[in-house]
Amino acid sequence: MTHPLGLRDFRLLYAGRTISTLGDAVVPAALAIAITRATGSSGALALVLGCAMVPRLLLLPLGGVVGDRFNPRVVALVTDLVRAAAQLSVGVELIGAEPRLLHIAVAEAIGGTASAFAMPTASPLVAATVEGPLRMRANALLASTGNAARLGGPALAGVLVYTAGAGWAFVLDAASFAVSAALLTRITVRHTPAERRPFFADLAEGWTELRSRDWYWTSLIAHGAWNGASTVLLTLGPLVAARDLGGDGVWIAMTQAGAFGVLAGSLIAGRVRPGRPVMVANLGLALYALPLLALATTAPAPLTVAAYAVAMAGLGFLNPVWQTVVQQEFPAQVLARVTSYDWLLSLAAAPLGYTLAPLAADAWGSTRPLLVAAALVALACVGAAAVPGVRGVRGVQGVRGVRQTAPAAAHGPDGADRAAATDRTDGADGAGRAAGADGVQAPTATHQQDGSDSTGRQHAKASEALAKADRTGT
């Protein structure tokens, strides 16, 4: 078998993930328009967005424990059905004559809660349906298709909003989750559950696995810095573009260029096999300093747009590479927990950036916070790339089946060799990041890529808003 789409289970997973991503892609624009039309208040929109984000972040560790204890296919199926019901209720509310903000906020909170359990299952499902040598191609394919769907999502949202009404965008999203759930019922996933322990013992085991690999936790620090810097750009960029670079059209051009950049990066990841994948991917994230510097110095608009496209290509490259490495390097029984910590640490800096960026801009102007964000993301990502463990992760198990792993990355906290655990390719084999990110959802992501969205992972949420990540999923 030379292509993952030749595998029946992955083909069904791929179809469901693509459909649900397209449904998700229409929601951000439709939600913003619907809430502002109904209330005329940006605070109301912030309330609704917060109702979705807060439970997602707080419950991610619990979602990781559930993902390891139970079959990820079942968890993903149930959460798809819950999210379908939540989005349908929002759609019905908006289609009605007088939408009620409280009902919409509650529905979004329910959807955010379901996402916290869905996000840790995304990569385990890929690993359980695709053999090791094909995983890099499978992750790149999912990332490329998801990014293409997000590219067309805002346009589709505009058509729906101005023809049928914003509520129908949510009905479409609900239908996409229902189709995804139906496809999941046809997938066969063998699962070896983690040993049953007290809840906090399960959390501690996942944390021990995370901190025992310096390449992993140092990269998560970099991914968190990336997401924090991205929120500074998302908060201050539109104002700088409109005031100093030629108008709102420059910001629109930046967002479109960024979306194309993410897509290009994921396509490159499907073809390039760097010898040190995590190091190269982290250096790619450091490119995000370029558009921050361009905005801080009010560089010419074409240069700023190009810098943002290049920076987002770095994110697009990271997401599938990161997911594949994590799928190779962690035992199946802890992957959902490790992935939940991945999302949590990658996205935690985003709320801080959204809060501090406008305060700093009011106090000192836009230039200083943009320069600080540029320095922070560059130092964090380059610093992570310099960590010995990061440089020691060699090769991604791609179509050629070539992989070498540094001893430090192949051993657990007790020093026992984990090579056999990380090379398993049966249905119990597990995953990594959705992602960002589905990281830096993503992310990833991430995850913002949510459902899919670490850094993005995802893009995390800041990244999801633009592209994202990579990181939210089926």
PDB file of C-alpha atoms in Angstrom, residues 251-362:
ATOM      1  CA  TRP A 251      -5.367  43.274   6.539  1.00  0.00           C
ATOM      2  CA  ILE A 252      -7.702  41.280   4.325  1.00  0.00           C
ATOM      3  CA  ALA A 253      -4.774  40.559   2.009  1.00  0.00           C
ATOM      4  CA  MET A 254      -2.698  39.434   4.988  1.00  0.00           C
ATOM      5  CA  THR A 255      -5.327  36.989   6.218  1.00  0.00           C
ATOM      6  CA  GLN A 256      -5.796  35.513   2.753  1.00  0.00           C
ATOM      7  CA  ALA A 257      -2.042  35.249   2.226  1.00  0.00           C
ATOM      8  CA  GLY A 258      -1.744  33.563   5.610  1.00  0.00           C
ATOM      9  CA  ALA A 259      -4.383  31.010   4.676  1.00  0.00           C
ATOM     10  CA  PHE A 260      -2.532  30.200   1.458  1.00  0.00           C
ATOM     11  CA  GLY A 261       0.715  30.026   3.425  1.00  0.00           C
ATOM     12  CA  VAL A 262      -0.670  27.416   5.835  1.00  0.00           C
ATOM     13  CA  LEU A 263      -1.885  25.346   2.903  1.00  0.00           C
ATOM     14  CA  ALA A 264       1.487  25.598   1.157  1.00  0.00           C
ATOM     15  CA  GLY A 265       3.338  24.597   4.315  1.00  0.00           C
ATOM     16  CA  SER A 266       1.222  21.486   4.801  1.00  0.00           C
ATOM     17  CA  LEU A 267       1.784  20.500   1.166  1.00  0.00           C
ATOM     18  CA  ILE A 268       5.538  20.897   1.623  1.00  0.00           C
ATOM     19  CA  ALA A 269       5.400  18.741   4.757  1.00  0.00           C
ATOM     20  CA  GLY A 270       3.911  15.933   2.695  1.00  0.00           C
ATOM     21  CA  ARG A 271       6.938  15.901   0.391  1.00  0.00           C
ATOM     22  CA  VAL A 272       9.949  16.939   2.471  1.00  0.00           C
ATOM     23  CA  ARG A 273      11.536  14.599   5.039  1.00  0.00           C
ATOM     24  CA  PRO A 274      13.952  16.672   7.166  1.00  0.00           C
ATOM     25  CA  GLY A 275      16.623  14.769   9.037  1.00  0.00           C
ATOM     26  CA  ARG A 276      15.766  16.608  12.264  1.00  0.00           C
ATOM     27  CA  PRO A 277      11.997  17.182  11.910  1.00  0.00           C
ATOM     28  CA  VAL A 278      11.213  18.784  15.278  1.00  0.00           C
ATOM     29  CA  MET A 279      14.180  21.150  15.056  1.00  0.00           C
ATOM     30  CA  VAL A 280      13.260  22.252  11.531  1.00  0.00           C
ATOM     31  CA  ALA A 281       9.589  22.665  12.447  1.00  0.00           C
ATOM     32  CA  ASN A 282      10.437  24.849  15.460  1.00  0.00           C
ATOM     33  CA  LEU A 283      12.716  27.007  13.333  1.00  0.00           C
ATOM     34  CA  GLY A 284       9.832  27.371  10.902  1.00  0.00           C
ATOM     35  CA  LEU A 285       7.662  28.715  13.708  1.00  0.00           C
ATOM     36  CA  ALA A 286      10.313  31.340  14.450  1.00  0.00           C
ATOM     37  CA  LEU A 287       9.438  32.914  11.090  1.00  0.00           C
ATOM     38  CA  TYR A 288       6.395  34.419  12.802  1.00  0.00           C
ATOM     39  CA  ALA A 289       8.711  37.164  14.026  1.00  0.00           C
ATOM     40  CA  LEU A 290       8.859  38.504  10.445  1.00  0.00           C
ATOM     41  CA  PRO A 291       5.301  39.899  10.136  1.00  0.00           C
ATOM     42  CA  LEU A 292       5.459  41.193  13.714  1.00  0.00           C
ATOM     43  CA  LEU A 293       8.602  43.128  12.825  1.00  0.00           C
ATOM     44  CA  ALA A 294       7.047  44.301   9.567  1.00  0.00           C
ATOM     45  CA  LEU A 295       4.022  45.705  11.395  1.00  0.00           C
ATOM     46  CA  ALA A 296       6.163  47.243  14.141  1.00  0.00           C
ATOM     47  CA  THR A 297       8.316  49.091  11.608  1.00  0.00           C
ATOM     48  CA  THR A 298       5.414  49.858   9.234  1.00  0.00           C
ATOM     49  CA  ALA A 299       7.170  48.105   6.375  1.00  0.00           C
ATOM     50  CA  PRO A 300       5.612  48.411   2.900  1.00  0.00           C
ATOM     51  CA  ALA A 301       2.316  46.583   2.600  1.00  0.00           C
ATOM     52  CA  PRO A 302       3.502  44.013  -0.006  1.00  0.00           C
ATOM     53  CA  LEU A 303       6.447  43.074   2.220  1.00  0.00           C
ATOM     54  CA  THR A 304       4.191  42.712   5.270  1.00  0.00           C
ATOM     55  CA  VAL A 305       1.723  40.527   3.368  1.00  0.00           C
ATOM     56  CA  ALA A 306       4.542  38.324   2.057  1.00  0.00           C
ATOM     57  CA  ALA A 307       6.085  38.051   5.529  1.00  0.00           C
ATOM     58  CA  TYR A 308       2.788  36.829   6.949  1.00  0.00           C
ATOM     59  CA  ALA A 309       2.406  34.227   4.206  1.00  0.00           C
ATOM     60  CA  VAL A 310       5.901  32.886   4.920  1.00  0.00           C
ATOM     61  CA  ALA A 311       5.252  32.825   8.673  1.00  0.00           C
ATOM     62  CA  MET A 312       2.019  30.885   8.280  1.00  0.00           C
ATOM     63  CA  ALA A 313       3.742  28.425   5.947  1.00  0.00           C
ATOM     64  CA  GLY A 314       5.933  27.599   8.944  1.00  0.00           C
ATOM     65  CA  LEU A 315       2.802  26.736  10.921  1.00  0.00           C
ATOM     66  CA  GLY A 316       1.442  24.654   8.059  1.00  0.00           C
ATOM     67  CA  PHE A 317       4.680  22.682   7.934  1.00  0.00           C
ATOM     68  CA  LEU A 318       4.809  22.140  11.694  1.00  0.00           C
ATOM     69  CA  ASN A 319       1.362  20.624  12.200  1.00  0.00           C
ATOM     70  CA  PRO A 320       1.630  17.339  10.235  1.00  0.00           C
ATOM     71  CA  VAL A 321       5.311  16.888  11.117  1.00  0.00           C
ATOM     72  CA  TRP A 322       4.608  17.345  14.822  1.00  0.00           C
ATOM     73  CA  GLN A 323       1.625  15.003  14.778  1.00  0.00           C
ATOM     74  CA  THR A 324       3.617  12.269  13.059  1.00  0.00           C
ATOM     75  CA  VAL A 325       6.571  12.503  15.435  1.00  0.00           C
ATOM     76  CA  VAL A 326       4.313  12.387  18.482  1.00  0.00           C
ATOM     77  CA  GLN A 327       2.463   9.390  17.057  1.00  0.00           C
ATOM     78  CA  GLN A 328       5.799   7.588  16.732  1.00  0.00           C
ATOM     79  CA  GLU A 329       7.353   8.496  20.047  1.00  0.00           C
ATOM     80  CA  PHE A 330       4.670   7.954  22.703  1.00  0.00           C
ATOM     81  CA  PRO A 331       3.103   4.682  23.876  1.00  0.00           C
ATOM     82  CA  ALA A 332      -0.480   4.212  22.729  1.00  0.00           C
ATOM     83  CA  GLN A 333      -1.927   4.054  26.239  1.00  0.00           C
ATOM     84  CA  VAL A 334      -0.921   7.640  27.155  1.00  0.00           C
ATOM     85  CA  LEU A 335      -1.334   9.461  23.852  1.00  0.00           C
ATOM     86  CA  ALA A 336      -4.690  11.097  24.526  1.00  0.00           C
ATOM     87  CA  ARG A 337      -3.442  12.482  27.842  1.00  0.00           C
ATOM     88  CA  VAL A 338      -0.201  13.702  26.316  1.00  0.00           C
ATOM     89  CA  THR A 339      -2.145  15.302  23.478  1.00  0.00           C
ATOM     90  CA  SER A 340      -4.494  17.050  25.913  1.00  0.00           C
ATOM     91  CA  TYR A 341      -1.526  18.595  27.720  1.00  0.00           C
ATOM     92  CA  ASP A 342      -0.136  19.559  24.316  1.00  0.00           C
ATOM     93  CA  TRP A 343      -3.282  21.513  23.489  1.00  0.00           C
ATOM     94  CA  LEU A 344      -3.584  23.007  26.951  1.00  0.00           C
ATOM     95  CA  LEU A 345      -0.010  24.301  27.160  1.00  0.00           C
ATOM     96  CA  SER A 346      -0.003  25.463  23.553  1.00  0.00           C
ATOM     97  CA  LEU A 347      -3.227  27.458  23.883  1.00  0.00           C
ATOM     98  CA  ALA A 348      -2.867  28.778  27.434  1.00  0.00           C
ATOM     99  CA  ALA A 349      -0.942  31.884  26.332  1.00  0.00           C
ATOM    100  CA  ALA A 350      -3.641  33.001  23.890  1.00  0.00           C
ATOM    101  CA  PRO A 351      -6.015  34.564  26.474  1.00  0.00           C
ATOM    102  CA  LEU A 352      -3.037  36.351  28.031  1.00  0.00           C
ATOM    103  CA  GLY A 353      -2.076  37.848  24.673  1.00  0.00           C
ATOM    104  CA  TYR A 354      -5.613  38.991  23.941  1.00  0.00           C
ATOM    105  CA  THR A 355      -5.736  40.709  27.330  1.00  0.00           C
ATOM    106  CA  LEU A 356      -2.286  42.326  27.467  1.00  0.00           C
ATOM    107  CA  ALA A 357      -1.825  43.435  23.850  1.00  0.00           C
ATOM    108  CA  PRO A 358      -4.478  46.190  23.837  1.00  0.00           C
ATOM    109  CA  LEU A 359      -3.429  47.364  27.307  1.00  0.00           C
ATOM    110  CA  ALA A 360       0.197  47.635  26.216  1.00  0.00           C
ATOM    111  CA  ALA A 361      -0.786  49.405  23.011  1.00  0.00           C
ATOM    112  CA  ASP A 362      -2.823  51.969  24.965  1.00  0.00           C
TER     113      ASP A 362
END
